[in-house]
mmCIF file of C-alpha atoms in Angstrom:
data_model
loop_
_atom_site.group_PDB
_atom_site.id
_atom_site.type_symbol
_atom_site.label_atom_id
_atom_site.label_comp_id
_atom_site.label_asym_id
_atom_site.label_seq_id
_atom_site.Cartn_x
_atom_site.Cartn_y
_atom_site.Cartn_z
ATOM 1 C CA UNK A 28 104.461 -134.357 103.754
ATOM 2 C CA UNK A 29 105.208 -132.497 100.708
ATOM 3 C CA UNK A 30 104.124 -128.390 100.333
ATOM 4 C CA UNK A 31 103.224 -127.012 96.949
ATOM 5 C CA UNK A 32 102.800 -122.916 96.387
ATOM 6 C CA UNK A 33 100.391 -122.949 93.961
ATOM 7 C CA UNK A 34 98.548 -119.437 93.345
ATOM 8 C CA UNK A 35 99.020 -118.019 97.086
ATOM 9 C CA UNK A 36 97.302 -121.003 98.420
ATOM 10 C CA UNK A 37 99.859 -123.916 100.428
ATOM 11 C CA UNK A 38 98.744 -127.289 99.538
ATOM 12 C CA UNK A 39 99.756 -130.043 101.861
ATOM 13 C CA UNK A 40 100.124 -133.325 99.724
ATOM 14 C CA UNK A 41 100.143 -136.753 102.099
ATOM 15 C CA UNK A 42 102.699 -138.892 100.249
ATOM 16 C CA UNK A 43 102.987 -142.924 100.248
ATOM 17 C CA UNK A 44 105.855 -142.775 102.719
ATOM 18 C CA UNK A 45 104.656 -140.220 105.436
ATOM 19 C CA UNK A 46 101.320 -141.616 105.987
ATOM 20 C CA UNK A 47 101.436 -140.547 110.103
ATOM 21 C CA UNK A 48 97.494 -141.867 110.376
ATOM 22 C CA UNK A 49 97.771 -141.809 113.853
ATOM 23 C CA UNK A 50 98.625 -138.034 114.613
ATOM 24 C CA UNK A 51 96.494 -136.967 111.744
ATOM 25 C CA UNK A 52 93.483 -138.639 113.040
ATOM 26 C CA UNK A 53 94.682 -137.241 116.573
ATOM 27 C CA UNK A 54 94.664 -133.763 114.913
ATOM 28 C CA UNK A 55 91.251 -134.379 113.757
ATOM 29 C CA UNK A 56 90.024 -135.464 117.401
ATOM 30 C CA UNK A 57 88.888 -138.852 116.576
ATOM 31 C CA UNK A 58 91.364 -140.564 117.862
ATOM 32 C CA UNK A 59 89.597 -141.878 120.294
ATOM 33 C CA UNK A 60 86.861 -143.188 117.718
ATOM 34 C CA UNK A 61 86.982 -147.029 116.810
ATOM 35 C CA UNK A 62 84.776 -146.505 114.512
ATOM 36 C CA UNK A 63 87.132 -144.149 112.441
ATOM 37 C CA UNK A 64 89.874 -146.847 112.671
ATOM 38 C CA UNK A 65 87.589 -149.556 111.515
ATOM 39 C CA UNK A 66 86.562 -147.804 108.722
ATOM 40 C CA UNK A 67 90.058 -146.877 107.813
ATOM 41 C CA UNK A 68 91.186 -150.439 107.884
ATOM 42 C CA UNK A 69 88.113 -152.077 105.632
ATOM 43 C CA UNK A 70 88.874 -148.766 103.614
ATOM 44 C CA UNK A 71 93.021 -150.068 103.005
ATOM 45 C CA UNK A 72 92.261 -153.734 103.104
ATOM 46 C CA UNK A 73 91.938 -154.314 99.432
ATOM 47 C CA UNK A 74 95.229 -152.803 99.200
ATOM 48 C CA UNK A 75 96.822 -154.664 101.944
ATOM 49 C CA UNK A 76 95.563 -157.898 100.741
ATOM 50 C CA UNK A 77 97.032 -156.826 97.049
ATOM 51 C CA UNK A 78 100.290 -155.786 98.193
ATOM 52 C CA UNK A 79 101.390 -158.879 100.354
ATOM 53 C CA UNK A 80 99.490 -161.395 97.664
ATOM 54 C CA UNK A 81 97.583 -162.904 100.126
ATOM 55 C CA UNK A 82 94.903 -165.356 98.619
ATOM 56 C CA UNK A 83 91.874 -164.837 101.069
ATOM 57 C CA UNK A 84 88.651 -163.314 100.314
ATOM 58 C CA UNK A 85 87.881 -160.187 101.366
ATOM 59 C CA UNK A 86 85.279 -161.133 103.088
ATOM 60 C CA UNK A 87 87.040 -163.281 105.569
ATOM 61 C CA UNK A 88 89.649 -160.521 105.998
ATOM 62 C CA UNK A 89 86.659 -157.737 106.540
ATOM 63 C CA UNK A 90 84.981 -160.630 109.057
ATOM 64 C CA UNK A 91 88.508 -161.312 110.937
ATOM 65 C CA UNK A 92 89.189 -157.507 111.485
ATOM 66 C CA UNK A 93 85.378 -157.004 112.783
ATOM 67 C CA UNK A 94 86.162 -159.858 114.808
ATOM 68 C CA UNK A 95 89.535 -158.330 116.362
ATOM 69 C CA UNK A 96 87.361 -155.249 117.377
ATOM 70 C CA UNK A 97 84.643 -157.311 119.134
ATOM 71 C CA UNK A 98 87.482 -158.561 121.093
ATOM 72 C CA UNK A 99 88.298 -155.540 122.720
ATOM 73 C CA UNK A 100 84.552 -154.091 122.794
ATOM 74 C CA UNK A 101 84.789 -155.075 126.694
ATOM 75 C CA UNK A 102 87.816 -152.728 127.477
ATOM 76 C CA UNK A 103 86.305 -149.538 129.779
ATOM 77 C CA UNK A 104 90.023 -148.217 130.677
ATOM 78 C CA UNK A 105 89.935 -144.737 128.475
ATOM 79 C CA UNK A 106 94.136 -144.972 128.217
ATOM 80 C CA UNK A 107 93.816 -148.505 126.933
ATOM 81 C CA UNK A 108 91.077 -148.039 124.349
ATOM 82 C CA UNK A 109 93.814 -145.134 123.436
ATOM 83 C CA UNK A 110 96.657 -147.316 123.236
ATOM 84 C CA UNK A 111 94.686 -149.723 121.292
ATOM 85 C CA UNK A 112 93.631 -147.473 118.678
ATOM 86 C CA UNK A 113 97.441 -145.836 118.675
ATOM 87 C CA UNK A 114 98.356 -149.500 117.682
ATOM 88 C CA UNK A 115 95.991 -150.196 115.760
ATOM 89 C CA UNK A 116 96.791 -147.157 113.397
ATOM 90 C CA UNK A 117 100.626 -148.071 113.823
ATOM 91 C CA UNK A 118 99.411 -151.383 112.963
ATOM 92 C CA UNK A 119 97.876 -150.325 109.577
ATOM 93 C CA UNK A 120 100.535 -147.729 108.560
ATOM 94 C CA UNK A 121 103.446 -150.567 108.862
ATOM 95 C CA UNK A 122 101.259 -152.758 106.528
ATOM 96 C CA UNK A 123 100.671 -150.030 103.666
ATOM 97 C CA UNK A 124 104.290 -149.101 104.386
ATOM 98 C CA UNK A 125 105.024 -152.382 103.741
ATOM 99 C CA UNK A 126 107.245 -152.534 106.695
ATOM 100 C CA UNK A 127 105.906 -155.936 107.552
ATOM 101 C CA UNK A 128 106.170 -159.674 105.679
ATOM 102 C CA UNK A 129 103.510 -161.660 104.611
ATOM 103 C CA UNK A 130 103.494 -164.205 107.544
ATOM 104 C CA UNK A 131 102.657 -161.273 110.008
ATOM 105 C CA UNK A 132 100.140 -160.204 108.155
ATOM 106 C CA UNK A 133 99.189 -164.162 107.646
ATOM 107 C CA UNK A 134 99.130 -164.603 111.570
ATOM 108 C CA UNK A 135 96.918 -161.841 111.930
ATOM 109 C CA UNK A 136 94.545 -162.845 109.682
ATOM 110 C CA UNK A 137 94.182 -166.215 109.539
ATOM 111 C CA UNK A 138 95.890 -167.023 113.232
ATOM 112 C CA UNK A 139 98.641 -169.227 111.952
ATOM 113 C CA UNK A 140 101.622 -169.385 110.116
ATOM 114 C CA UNK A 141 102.088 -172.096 107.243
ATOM 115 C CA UNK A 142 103.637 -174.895 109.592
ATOM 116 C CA UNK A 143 105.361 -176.935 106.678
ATOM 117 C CA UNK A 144 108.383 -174.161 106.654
ATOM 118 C CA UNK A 145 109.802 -175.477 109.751
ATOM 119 C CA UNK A 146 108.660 -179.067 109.190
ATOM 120 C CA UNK A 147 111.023 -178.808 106.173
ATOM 121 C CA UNK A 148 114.009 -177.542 107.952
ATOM 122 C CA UNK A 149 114.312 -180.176 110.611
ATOM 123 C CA UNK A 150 117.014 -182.937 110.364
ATOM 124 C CA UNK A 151 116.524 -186.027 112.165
ATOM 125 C CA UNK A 152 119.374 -187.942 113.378
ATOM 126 C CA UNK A 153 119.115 -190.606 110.166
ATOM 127 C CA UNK A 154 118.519 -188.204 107.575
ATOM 128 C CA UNK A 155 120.132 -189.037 104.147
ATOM 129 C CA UNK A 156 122.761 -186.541 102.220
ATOM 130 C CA UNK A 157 120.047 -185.722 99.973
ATOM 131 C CA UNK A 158 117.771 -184.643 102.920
ATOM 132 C CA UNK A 159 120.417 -182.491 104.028
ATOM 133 C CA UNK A 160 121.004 -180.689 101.280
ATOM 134 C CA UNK A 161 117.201 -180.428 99.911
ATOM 135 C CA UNK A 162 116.989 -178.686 103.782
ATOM 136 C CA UNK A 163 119.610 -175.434 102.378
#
């Protein structure tokens, strides 16, 4: 967080890099609001789905994410429903952070990983010279 003096009045300027949505929305008191969170996330998820480059309608991201709160709807426990919505702010601050990769961001979304990466690696024990080094 940045501070700017501008005509007696201290401005507080959120940057990029010090987003800390989970203590401001605890300084707000919603915190403990799903709703908040969910509208944060639909709010970011254009810009999540630009920054990784990940080809899937918005949607199917907005419908997964709904889905992921349904999920939990069940949970009664107030310190779980507050460690849920901790994570699930840590979970969105990593992602505009870009502090995660695009396959954990792909596993979230879509439940899978593209299973053809480690398909490609594996050797079997009468693989050709050319199969070995097409595998590096």
């Amino acid at each position: 967080v940045r501070t700017h003096l501008s005509s007696t009045r201290l401005f507080q300027t959120t940057t990029m890099t010090s987003l800390q949505l989970a203590r401001h929305a605890r300084e707000m008191g919603v915190i403990n609001k799903p709703a908040v969170l969910y509208k944060r996330i639909l709010k970011e998820l254009p810009r999540v789905l630009m920054i990784y480059d990940i080809d899937m309608p918005l949607e199917d991201a907005k419908t997964t994410i709904r889905n992921r709160f349904y999920d939990n709807k069940d949970i009664k426990d107030p310190r779980v429903q507050e460690m849920l919505l901790e994570t699930g702010y840590f979970q969105l601050e990593t992602s505009m952070l870009q502090h995660k990769q695009k396959n954990h961001l792909m596993h979230f979304l879509e439940g899978y990983t593209v299973p053809m990466e480690a398909e490609r690696k594996r050797l079997s024990s009468n693989s050709s010279i050319e199969e070995q080094f097409a595998r590096n």
